[in-house]
Amino acid sequence: MNRQLLDPFEPEYPEAIEACLDDEYAVKCAFSHNGSLLATARSDGQCFIWDMDTLNVMRRLQHGEAALTGLGWSRSGRYVLTYDEVGVCILWDLDDCSVRARVAFESAILCARVHPRNSKQFIVCPSREAPCLVTASANADEPPSVSPICISAEGIDQKTKAAASTCCCFAKKGIYVFFGTSKGQVHAVHVSTQKVVCSVKLSSSAVNTISRNPRGTDIVTNSSDRILRVCQVVLPAEEGGSDVRKGPMPAKLEPSMSVTTKIQDIVNRVHWIQAVFSSSGDYIVSGIEHKAEHNIYIWDKFGGSLVKMLTGPNELLEDFAVHPLRPIYASISTFGIIYLWTRVPQQNWNAFAPGFRELEENIDFVEPED
């Protein structure tokens, strides 16, 4: 794809469904870093890698017998991380479809993300254990190293046996990782020292999903109280002291996170599946959890107003993914159908002839007399 040939004034969101991919057992999906591949996690324990140019399956990965609960990509697009409901997490090498690292936990995995700079390192959030930093060994036959991370003093809830961490997301350069907790907090943890540098209390409801924008300046969270929150992030990006957003950071400026925008559907009070940023980071894309609706909402990040709503078929929306470069969305229905949303190109025929009149339907032409 030549990005120089793309329309710079093209809106960032699609308009209609252009194509459908039939994947009977698909439950989760994710685009690669450059958007050329689409990975789908299936309920039968397999992971399919789709080529976005030919819309065909190019790789089939057999994770196991248990249903997959999610997946993630490395920055290079060579490695794919898959995890299931029994606690098994596998890092795949797509060059030869081999297992690069495999780690098993005693409980289901809620979330896992690959380090944006180190493809051999990833964060795992089990449902009944503390989050762990996993590093693959140089030899694929050797087991990876697992390092637990303590993000709060509460740790594991002794009554419910539920871990404090429910979701995670790396910062842009991978120096920090954000953790959402069941207590409604978001912690920023330094990956090397594994210490909490700053925290913010969002609400008393659990944080279900968390995602950052491409610039690394903001994160968006989806909580159980049905409110999407956009938080501005100020973190030292390097050991020498610089800001994630711009240039050197003053010594007196401490790391912080603050809520800037709250988004919710006041009328319907719907539950959100997840919330992510658009390719530029100026819009928030969210999907609703409704048994008879397949709708995707696009919100303004700054004002919190609804920009557009994409209405699909009367099917339950399982998951969706946003293309990192183009206005293309991929959504999965409860029947395993993958819908690809894109923009319909508008052709301006008036550019060829000033007196040209475009017709919406065929009409009988009566030739005038001389």
mmCIF file of C-alpha atoms in Angstrom:
data_model
loop_
_atom_site.group_PDB
_atom_site.id
_atom_site.type_symbol
_atom_site.label_atom_id
_atom_site.label_comp_id
_atom_site.label_asym_id
_atom_site.label_seq_id
_atom_site.Cartn_x
_atom_site.Cartn_y
_atom_site.Cartn_z
ATOM 1 C CA MET A 1 0.000 0.000 0.000
ATOM 2 C CA ASN A 2 1.418 3.387 -1.041
ATOM 3 C CA ARG A 3 0.337 5.909 1.605
ATOM 4 C CA GLN A 4 1.316 8.816 -0.660
ATOM 5 C CA LEU A 5 -1.550 7.937 -2.997
ATOM 6 C CA LEU A 6 -4.181 8.090 -0.251
ATOM 7 C CA ASP A 7 -6.550 11.015 0.030
ATOM 8 C CA PRO A 8 -5.262 13.201 2.902
ATOM 9 C CA PHE A 9 -8.762 14.651 3.440
ATOM 10 C CA GLU A 10 -10.441 11.258 3.728
ATOM 11 C CA PRO A 11 -12.442 10.911 6.972
ATOM 12 C CA GLU A 12 -11.072 8.510 9.549
ATOM 13 C CA TYR A 13 -14.188 6.393 9.900
ATOM 14 C CA PRO A 14 -15.927 4.050 7.423
ATOM 15 C CA GLU A 15 -19.488 4.210 6.166
ATOM 16 C CA ALA A 16 -20.741 0.776 5.169
ATOM 17 C CA ILE A 17 -19.887 -2.922 5.038
ATOM 18 C CA GLU A 18 -17.819 -3.770 1.972
ATOM 19 C CA ALA A 19 -16.945 -7.458 2.466
ATOM 20 C CA CYS A 20 -17.717 -10.412 4.712
ATOM 21 C CA LEU A 21 -15.392 -13.201 5.818
ATOM 22 C CA ASP A 22 -16.956 -16.468 6.929
ATOM 23 C CA ASP A 23 -15.252 -17.703 10.094
ATOM 24 C CA GLU A 24 -17.697 -19.854 11.994
ATOM 25 C CA TYR A 25 -15.902 -19.856 15.357
ATOM 26 C CA ALA A 26 -14.308 -16.377 15.446
ATOM 27 C CA VAL A 27 -14.743 -14.458 18.711
ATOM 28 C CA LYS A 28 -11.861 -11.923 18.745
ATOM 29 C CA CYS A 29 -9.912 -10.052 16.068
ATOM 30 C CA ALA A 30 -6.922 -7.718 15.801
ATOM 31 C CA PHE A 31 -5.040 -5.972 12.980
ATOM 32 C CA SER A 32 -1.273 -6.134 12.659
ATOM 33 C CA HIS A 33 0.810 -2.998 13.154
ATOM 34 C CA ASN A 34 0.775 -2.084 9.448
ATOM 35 C CA GLY A 35 -2.769 -3.354 8.846
ATOM 36 C CA SER A 36 -1.848 -5.909 6.180
ATOM 37 C CA LEU A 37 -2.938 -8.894 8.301
ATOM 38 C CA LEU A 38 -5.972 -9.650 10.450
ATOM 39 C CA ALA A 39 -5.812 -12.270 13.194
ATOM 40 C CA THR A 40 -8.937 -13.947 14.555
ATOM 41 C CA ALA A 41 -9.182 -15.962 17.767
ATOM 42 C CA ARG A 42 -11.658 -18.832 17.581
ATOM 43 C CA SER A 43 -13.723 -20.716 20.129
ATOM 44 C CA ASP A 44 -12.355 -24.046 18.874
ATOM 45 C CA GLY A 45 -8.809 -23.213 19.977
ATOM 46 C CA GLN A 46 -7.457 -22.070 16.610
ATOM 47 C CA CYS A 47 -6.109 -18.754 15.375
ATOM 48 C CA PHE A 48 -6.510 -17.718 11.730
ATOM 49 C CA ILE A 49 -4.301 -15.134 10.030
ATOM 50 C CA TRP A 50 -6.111 -13.374 7.160
ATOM 51 C CA ASP A 51 -4.426 -11.516 4.320
ATOM 52 C CA MET A 52 -6.211 -8.184 3.856
ATOM 53 C CA ASP A 53 -5.255 -7.972 0.173
ATOM 54 C CA THR A 54 -6.641 -11.344 -0.931
ATOM 55 C CA LEU A 55 -9.058 -11.840 2.024
ATOM 56 C CA ASN A 56 -7.848 -15.438 2.362
ATOM 57 C CA VAL A 57 -6.444 -17.400 5.293
ATOM 58 C CA MET A 58 -2.647 -17.556 5.082
ATOM 59 C CA ARG A 59 -1.865 -19.185 8.466
ATOM 60 C CA ARG A 60 -3.688 -21.566 10.802
ATOM 61 C CA LEU A 61 -2.376 -21.855 14.353
ATOM 62 C CA GLN A 62 -3.619 -24.654 16.634
ATOM 63 C CA HIS A 63 -3.454 -23.228 20.146
ATOM 64 C CA GLY A 64 -5.262 -26.080 21.905
ATOM 65 C CA GLU A 65 -8.701 -27.459 22.631
ATOM 66 C CA ALA A 66 -9.907 -24.648 24.907
ATOM 67 C CA ALA A 67 -11.583 -21.542 23.519
ATOM 68 C CA LEU A 68 -9.352 -18.548 22.892
ATOM 69 C CA THR A 69 -10.193 -15.388 24.825
ATOM 70 C CA GLY A 70 -7.946 -12.944 22.980
ATOM 71 C CA LEU A 71 -4.815 -12.286 20.958
ATOM 72 C CA GLY A 72 -2.194 -9.645 20.269
ATOM 73 C CA TRP A 73 0.409 -8.653 17.701
ATOM 74 C CA SER A 74 4.055 -7.683 17.945
ATOM 75 C CA ARG A 75 5.174 -4.433 16.368
ATOM 76 C CA SER A 76 7.019 -6.238 13.556
ATOM 77 C CA GLY A 77 4.000 -8.376 12.684
ATOM 78 C CA ARG A 78 6.069 -11.542 12.912
ATOM 79 C CA TYR A 79 4.828 -12.744 16.318
ATOM 80 C CA VAL A 80 1.247 -13.379 17.459
ATOM 81 C CA LEU A 81 0.221 -13.865 21.077
ATOM 82 C CA THR A 82 -2.781 -16.096 21.821
ATOM 83 C CA TYR A 83 -4.339 -16.964 25.183
ATOM 84 C CA ASP A 84 -7.291 -19.108 26.247
ATOM 85 C CA GLU A 85 -9.775 -19.602 29.071
ATOM 86 C CA VAL A 86 -7.728 -22.276 30.887
ATOM 87 C CA GLY A 87 -4.656 -20.094 31.390
ATOM 88 C CA VAL A 88 -2.350 -21.072 28.507
ATOM 89 C CA CYS A 89 -0.544 -18.265 26.680
ATOM 90 C CA ILE A 90 1.518 -18.932 23.522
ATOM 91 C CA LEU A 91 3.774 -16.637 21.506
ATOM 92 C CA TRP A 92 3.842 -17.768 17.849
ATOM 93 C CA ASP A 93 6.451 -17.146 15.167
ATOM 94 C CA LEU A 94 4.595 -16.711 11.870
ATOM 95 C CA ASP A 95 7.681 -17.382 9.762
ATOM 96 C CA ASP A 96 7.435 -21.126 10.407
ATOM 97 C CA CYS A 97 4.309 -21.275 12.648
ATOM 98 C CA SER A 98 6.443 -22.439 15.565
ATOM 99 C CA VAL A 99 5.892 -21.822 19.274
ATOM 100 C CA ARG A 100 8.353 -19.194 20.491
ATOM 101 C CA ALA A 101 7.241 -19.247 24.120
ATOM 102 C CA ARG A 102 4.564 -21.049 26.097
ATOM 103 C CA VAL A 103 3.460 -20.326 29.657
ATOM 104 C CA ALA A 104 0.573 -21.787 31.675
ATOM 105 C CA PHE A 105 -1.294 -20.220 34.589
ATOM 106 C CA GLU A 106 -3.784 -21.670 37.036
ATOM 107 C CA SER A 107 -6.663 -19.433 35.952
ATOM 108 C CA ALA A 108 -8.148 -17.922 32.815
ATOM 109 C CA ILE A 109 -6.273 -15.052 31.199
ATOM 110 C CA LEU A 110 -8.176 -11.783 31.020
ATOM 111 C CA CYS A 111 -5.697 -9.807 28.929
ATOM 112 C CA ALA A 112 -2.214 -10.108 27.425
ATOM 113 C CA ARG A 113 -0.137 -7.660 25.365
ATOM 114 C CA VAL A 114 3.185 -7.885 23.520
ATOM 115 C CA HIS A 115 5.889 -5.340 24.273
ATOM 116 C CA PRO A 116 5.962 -2.698 21.474
ATOM 117 C CA ARG A 117 9.785 -2.709 21.263
ATOM 118 C CA ASN A 118 10.767 -6.190 22.466
ATOM 119 C CA SER A 119 8.823 -8.913 20.649
ATOM 120 C CA LYS A 120 10.089 -11.586 23.057
ATOM 121 C CA GLN A 121 8.420 -9.930 26.056
ATOM 122 C CA PHE A 122 4.747 -9.670 26.978
ATOM 123 C CA ILE A 123 2.430 -8.900 29.904
ATOM 124 C CA VAL A 124 -0.206 -11.393 31.085
ATOM 125 C CA CYS A 125 -3.154 -10.661 33.417
ATOM 126 C CA PRO A 126 -4.647 -13.903 34.851
ATOM 127 C CA SER A 127 -8.003 -13.742 36.567
ATOM 128 C CA ARG A 128 -6.871 -15.356 39.840
ATOM 129 C CA GLU A 129 -3.208 -14.356 39.961
ATOM 130 C CA ALA A 130 -1.056 -11.263 39.929
ATOM 131 C CA PRO A 131 -0.065 -9.880 36.495
ATOM 132 C CA CYS A 132 3.213 -11.236 35.179
ATOM 133 C CA LEU A 133 5.962 -10.054 32.864
ATOM 134 C CA VAL A 134 7.001 -12.969 30.631
ATOM 135 C CA THR A 135 10.287 -12.962 28.720
ATOM 136 C CA ALA A 136 11.004 -15.640 26.136
ATOM 137 C CA SER A 137 14.401 -17.312 26.363
ATOM 138 C CA ALA A 138 16.976 -17.232 23.595
ATOM 139 C CA ASN A 139 16.414 -20.939 23.003
ATOM 140 C CA ALA A 140 12.837 -21.847 22.111
ATOM 141 C CA ASP A 141 13.175 -25.183 23.938
ATOM 142 C CA GLU A 142 13.857 -23.490 27.274
ATOM 143 C CA PRO A 143 10.934 -22.230 29.383
ATOM 144 C CA PRO A 144 10.393 -18.458 29.532
ATOM 145 C CA SER A 145 11.031 -16.413 32.641
ATOM 146 C CA VAL A 146 7.947 -15.227 34.528
ATOM 147 C CA SER A 147 8.140 -12.245 36.877
ATOM 148 C CA PRO A 148 5.022 -11.304 38.933
ATOM 149 C CA ILE A 149 4.177 -7.607 39.253
ATOM 150 C CA CYS A 150 2.625 -6.140 42.406
ATOM 151 C CA ILE A 151 0.491 -3.203 41.308
ATOM 152 C CA SER A 152 -1.393 -2.556 44.539
ATOM 153 C CA ALA A 153 -1.289 -3.339 48.221
ATOM 154 C CA GLU A 154 -4.524 -5.314 48.010
ATOM 155 C CA GLY A 155 -3.078 -7.917 45.636
ATOM 156 C CA ILE A 156 -5.442 -10.906 45.433
ATOM 157 C CA ASP A 157 -8.908 -10.538 46.928
ATOM 158 C CA GLN A 158 -9.120 -13.285 49.547
ATOM 159 C CA LYS A 159 -12.923 -13.452 49.396
ATOM 160 C CA THR A 160 -13.472 -13.670 45.642
ATOM 161 C CA LYS A 161 -9.931 -14.910 44.774
ATOM 162 C CA ALA A 162 -9.897 -12.313 42.023
ATOM 163 C CA ALA A 163 -6.754 -10.460 41.064
ATOM 164 C CA ALA A 164 -6.676 -6.689 41.203
ATOM 165 C CA SER A 165 -5.575 -6.396 37.553
ATOM 166 C CA THR A 166 -8.286 -6.881 34.933
ATOM 167 C CA CYS A 167 -6.646 -5.408 31.797
ATOM 168 C CA CYS A 168 -3.340 -3.983 30.624
ATOM 169 C CA CYS A 169 -1.823 -1.864 27.884
ATOM 170 C CA PHE A 170 1.739 -0.837 27.071
ATOM 171 C CA ALA A 171 2.805 2.760 26.600
ATOM 172 C CA LYS A 172 4.069 3.834 23.194
ATOM 173 C CA LYS A 173 7.727 2.945 23.793
ATOM 174 C CA GLY A 174 7.076 0.098 26.194
ATOM 175 C CA ILE A 175 8.847 1.732 29.143
ATOM 176 C CA TYR A 176 5.585 1.797 31.085
ATOM 177 C CA VAL A 177 2.533 -0.425 31.204
ATOM 178 C CA PHE A 178 -0.958 0.592 32.299
ATOM 179 C CA PHE A 179 -3.061 -1.716 34.460
ATOM 180 C CA GLY A 180 -6.800 -1.431 35.034
ATOM 181 C CA THR A 181 -8.040 -2.913 38.301
ATOM 182 C CA SER A 182 -11.245 -4.323 39.680
ATOM 183 C CA LYS A 183 -11.357 -1.402 42.132
ATOM 184 C CA GLY A 184 -11.720 1.171 39.348
ATOM 185 C CA GLN A 185 -8.109 2.345 39.386
ATOM 186 C CA VAL A 186 -5.486 2.695 36.650
ATOM 187 C CA HIS A 187 -1.819 2.238 37.585
ATOM 188 C CA ALA A 188 1.218 3.148 35.495
ATOM 189 C CA VAL A 189 4.073 0.732 36.214
ATOM 190 C CA HIS A 190 7.688 1.051 35.086
ATOM 191 C CA VAL A 191 8.561 -2.157 33.277
ATOM 192 C CA SER A 192 12.218 -2.312 34.361
ATOM 193 C CA THR A 193 11.787 -1.453 38.037
ATOM 194 C CA GLN A 194 8.220 -2.852 38.252
ATOM 195 C CA LYS A 195 7.211 0.033 40.490
ATOM 196 C CA VAL A 196 4.010 2.084 40.303
ATOM 197 C CA VAL A 197 4.907 5.628 39.215
ATOM 198 C CA CYS A 198 1.388 7.116 39.272
ATOM 199 C CA SER A 199 -2.247 6.108 39.678
ATOM 200 C CA VAL A 200 -5.698 7.534 39.106
ATOM 201 C CA LYS A 201 -9.036 6.581 40.651
ATOM 202 C CA LEU A 202 -11.736 6.471 37.973
ATOM 203 C CA SER A 203 -14.704 5.018 39.844
ATOM 204 C CA SER A 204 -15.674 2.185 42.153
ATOM 205 C CA SER A 205 -16.500 -0.069 39.180
ATOM 206 C CA ALA A 206 -14.048 -2.445 37.561
ATOM 207 C CA VAL A 207 -12.057 -1.352 34.524
ATOM 208 C CA ASN A 208 -12.855 -3.846 31.754
ATOM 209 C CA THR A 209 -10.637 -2.649 28.897
ATOM 210 C CA ILE A 210 -7.881 -0.095 28.426
ATOM 211 C CA SER A 211 -6.249 1.210 25.259
ATOM 212 C CA ARG A 212 -3.836 4.003 24.299
ATOM 213 C CA ASN A 213 -3.787 6.267 21.280
ATOM 214 C CA PRO A 214 -1.042 6.015 18.599
ATOM 215 C CA ARG A 215 0.763 9.101 19.927
ATOM 216 C CA GLY A 216 0.879 7.744 23.452
ATOM 217 C CA THR A 217 -0.585 10.902 24.985
ATOM 218 C CA ASP A 218 -3.958 9.500 26.093
ATOM 219 C CA ILE A 219 -5.602 6.289 27.212
ATOM 220 C CA VAL A 220 -9.273 5.325 27.111
ATOM 221 C CA THR A 221 -10.921 2.988 29.598
ATOM 222 C CA ASN A 222 -14.189 1.061 29.593
ATOM 223 C CA SER A 223 -15.616 0.486 33.057
ATOM 224 C CA SER A 224 -18.515 -1.548 34.377
ATOM 225 C CA ASP A 225 -20.425 1.647 35.181
ATOM 226 C CA ARG A 226 -21.007 2.057 31.377
ATOM 227 C CA ILE A 227 -18.843 5.162 31.102
ATOM 228 C CA LEU A 228 -15.880 5.601 28.761
ATOM 229 C CA ARG A 229 -13.136 7.801 30.185
ATOM 230 C CA VAL A 230 -10.295 9.467 28.302
ATOM 231 C CA CYS A 231 -7.249 10.143 30.472
ATOM 232 C CA GLN A 232 -4.349 12.403 29.601
ATOM 233 C CA VAL A 233 -0.997 10.787 30.361
ATOM 234 C CA VAL A 234 2.224 12.566 31.326
ATOM 235 C CA LEU A 235 5.086 10.107 31.866
ATOM 236 C CA PRO A 236 8.881 10.266 31.563
ATOM 237 C CA ALA A 237 9.559 8.460 28.296
ATOM 238 C CA GLU A 238 13.304 7.951 28.771
ATOM 239 C CA GLU A 239 15.669 7.531 31.681
ATOM 240 C CA GLY A 240 17.109 10.983 30.940
ATOM 241 C CA GLY A 241 13.693 12.589 31.407
ATOM 242 C CA SER A 242 11.397 13.329 28.476
ATOM 243 C CA ASP A 243 7.676 13.452 27.963
ATOM 244 C CA VAL A 244 5.634 10.935 26.020
ATOM 245 C CA ARG A 245 4.027 13.798 24.123
ATOM 246 C CA LYS A 246 6.838 16.244 23.370
ATOM 247 C CA GLY A 247 10.474 16.869 24.106
ATOM 248 C CA PRO A 248 12.322 17.162 27.398
ATOM 249 C CA MET A 249 10.228 17.210 30.538
ATOM 250 C CA PRO A 250 10.958 19.702 33.324
ATOM 251 C CA ALA A 251 12.343 18.201 36.494
ATOM 252 C CA LYS A 252 9.491 19.595 38.610
ATOM 253 C CA LEU A 253 6.832 17.998 36.368
ATOM 254 C CA GLU A 254 5.906 14.665 37.922
ATOM 255 C CA PRO A 255 4.199 11.707 36.202
ATOM 256 C CA SER A 256 0.436 12.039 36.267
ATOM 257 C CA MET A 257 -2.826 10.805 34.760
ATOM 258 C CA SER A 258 -6.024 12.838 34.706
ATOM 259 C CA VAL A 259 -9.504 12.285 33.261
ATOM 260 C CA THR A 260 -10.267 14.767 30.471
ATOM 261 C CA THR A 261 -13.455 13.403 28.854
ATOM 262 C CA LYS A 262 -16.331 11.165 29.928
ATOM 263 C CA ILE A 263 -18.482 9.450 27.301
ATOM 264 C CA GLN A 264 -21.727 7.579 27.914
ATOM 265 C CA ASP A 265 -25.070 6.852 26.301
ATOM 266 C CA ILE A 266 -27.361 8.681 28.698
ATOM 267 C CA VAL A 267 -30.574 7.554 26.990
ATOM 268 C CA ASN A 268 -30.034 3.827 26.491
ATOM 269 C CA ARG A 269 -27.361 3.197 29.178
ATOM 270 C CA VAL A 270 -25.829 0.391 27.134
ATOM 271 C CA HIS A 271 -22.878 -1.769 28.083
ATOM 272 C CA TRP A 272 -19.744 -1.298 25.990
ATOM 273 C CA ILE A 273 -17.695 -4.204 24.700
ATOM 274 C CA GLN A 274 -14.527 -2.167 24.429
ATOM 275 C CA ALA A 275 -13.251 1.278 23.454
ATOM 276 C CA VAL A 276 -10.250 2.078 21.263
ATOM 277 C CA PHE A 277 -8.793 5.085 19.483
ATOM 278 C CA SER A 278 -8.992 5.774 15.771
ATOM 279 C CA SER A 279 -5.878 5.697 13.603
ATOM 280 C CA SER A 280 -5.065 9.358 14.360
ATOM 281 C CA GLY A 281 -6.254 9.276 17.967
ATOM 282 C CA ASP A 282 -8.846 12.042 17.533
ATOM 283 C CA TYR A 283 -11.884 9.751 17.834
ATOM 284 C CA ILE A 284 -13.052 7.080 20.255
ATOM 285 C CA VAL A 285 -14.530 3.926 18.692
ATOM 286 C CA SER A 286 -16.769 1.752 20.861
ATOM 287 C CA GLY A 287 -19.166 -1.138 20.344
ATOM 288 C CA ILE A 288 -22.311 -1.938 22.301
ATOM 289 C CA GLU A 289 -23.236 -5.229 23.912
ATOM 290 C CA HIS A 290 -26.783 -5.910 22.718
ATOM 291 C CA LYS A 291 -28.287 -9.196 21.572
ATOM 292 C CA ALA A 292 -30.013 -7.751 18.492
ATOM 293 C CA GLU A 293 -27.755 -4.862 17.471
ATOM 294 C CA HIS A 294 -24.452 -4.707 15.642
ATOM 295 C CA ASN A 295 -23.661 -1.027 16.131
ATOM 296 C CA ILE A 296 -20.342 0.784 16.380
ATOM 297 C CA TYR A 297 -20.214 4.297 17.848
ATOM 298 C CA ILE A 298 -17.630 6.938 16.921
ATOM 299 C CA TRP A 299 -17.150 9.739 19.459
ATOM 300 C CA ASP A 300 -15.186 12.963 19.486
ATOM 301 C CA LYS A 301 -12.300 12.588 21.921
ATOM 302 C CA PHE A 302 -12.277 16.227 23.009
ATOM 303 C CA GLY A 303 -15.970 17.050 23.346
ATOM 304 C CA GLY A 304 -17.412 13.581 23.905
ATOM 305 C CA SER A 305 -20.105 14.122 21.258
ATOM 306 C CA LEU A 306 -21.314 11.374 18.929
ATOM 307 C CA VAL A 307 -19.857 11.809 15.447
ATOM 308 C CA LYS A 308 -21.292 8.772 13.652
ATOM 309 C CA MET A 309 -23.001 5.470 14.360
ATOM 310 C CA LEU A 310 -22.370 2.468 12.106
ATOM 311 C CA THR A 311 -25.435 0.229 11.975
ATOM 312 C CA GLY A 312 -24.906 -3.382 10.985
ATOM 313 C CA PRO A 313 -27.118 -6.479 10.800
ATOM 314 C CA ASN A 314 -29.341 -7.625 13.644
ATOM 315 C CA GLU A 315 -26.625 -9.770 15.187
ATOM 316 C CA LEU A 316 -24.734 -9.610 18.463
ATOM 317 C CA LEU A 317 -21.433 -7.756 18.238
ATOM 318 C CA GLU A 318 -18.694 -9.968 19.700
ATOM 319 C CA ASP A 319 -15.620 -7.860 18.999
ATOM 320 C CA PHE A 320 -14.194 -5.283 16.599
ATOM 321 C CA ALA A 321 -10.805 -3.917 15.532
ATOM 322 C CA VAL A 322 -9.673 -0.619 13.987
ATOM 323 C CA HIS A 323 -7.202 -0.494 11.104
ATOM 324 C CA PRO A 324 -4.052 1.385 12.202
ATOM 325 C CA LEU A 325 -3.715 3.393 8.948
ATOM 326 C CA ARG A 326 -6.922 3.331 6.922
ATOM 327 C CA PRO A 327 -10.617 4.011 7.704
ATOM 328 C CA ILE A 328 -11.325 0.269 7.888
ATOM 329 C CA TYR A 329 -13.015 -1.563 10.767
ATOM 330 C CA ALA A 330 -13.408 -5.300 11.289
ATOM 331 C CA SER A 331 -16.298 -6.552 13.431
ATOM 332 C CA ILE A 332 -17.322 -10.079 14.439
ATOM 333 C CA SER A 333 -20.924 -11.176 14.869
ATOM 334 C CA THR A 334 -22.209 -13.933 17.118
ATOM 335 C CA PHE A 335 -22.447 -16.214 14.053
ATOM 336 C CA GLY A 336 -18.714 -15.947 13.385
ATOM 337 C CA ILE A 337 -19.049 -13.622 10.383
ATOM 338 C CA ILE A 338 -16.332 -10.984 10.037
ATOM 339 C CA TYR A 339 -17.647 -7.732 8.561
ATOM 340 C CA LEU A 340 -15.192 -5.318 6.964
ATOM 341 C CA TRP A 341 -16.331 -1.707 7.133
ATOM 342 C CA THR A 342 -14.865 0.888 4.789
ATOM 343 C CA ARG A 343 -15.720 4.069 2.915
ATOM 344 C CA VAL A 344 -17.473 4.051 -0.458
ATOM 345 C CA PRO A 345 -15.421 6.180 -2.870
ATOM 346 C CA GLN A 346 -17.376 9.123 -4.249
ATOM 347 C CA GLN A 347 -16.656 9.929 -7.901
ATOM 348 C CA ASN A 348 -17.069 13.527 -9.038
ATOM 349 C CA TRP A 349 -17.914 13.383 -12.730
ATOM 350 C CA ASN A 350 -18.314 17.164 -12.948
ATOM 351 C CA ALA A 351 -14.543 17.409 -13.068
ATOM 352 C CA PHE A 352 -14.532 16.021 -16.618
ATOM 353 C CA ALA A 353 -17.175 18.309 -18.138
ATOM 354 C CA PRO A 354 -18.605 21.492 -16.598
ATOM 355 C CA GLY A 355 -22.085 20.869 -18.019
ATOM 356 C CA PHE A 356 -22.233 17.211 -17.023
ATOM 357 C CA ARG A 357 -25.341 16.285 -15.020
ATOM 358 C CA GLU A 358 -25.208 13.186 -12.835
ATOM 359 C CA LEU A 359 -28.332 10.991 -12.770
ATOM 360 C CA GLU A 360 -29.475 8.958 -9.812
ATOM 361 C CA GLU A 361 -31.566 6.659 -12.050
ATOM 362 C CA ASN A 362 -32.131 6.002 -15.756
ATOM 363 C CA ILE A 363 -34.406 8.411 -17.631
ATOM 364 C CA ASP A 364 -35.611 8.627 -21.243
ATOM 365 C CA PHE A 365 -33.540 11.120 -23.180
ATOM 366 C CA VAL A 366 -35.372 13.287 -25.727
ATOM 367 C CA GLU A 367 -32.976 14.747 -28.220
ATOM 368 C CA PRO A 368 -33.810 18.398 -28.931
ATOM 369 C CA GLU A 369 -34.401 19.522 -32.521
ATOM 370 C CA ASP A 370 -31.909 21.697 -34.345
#
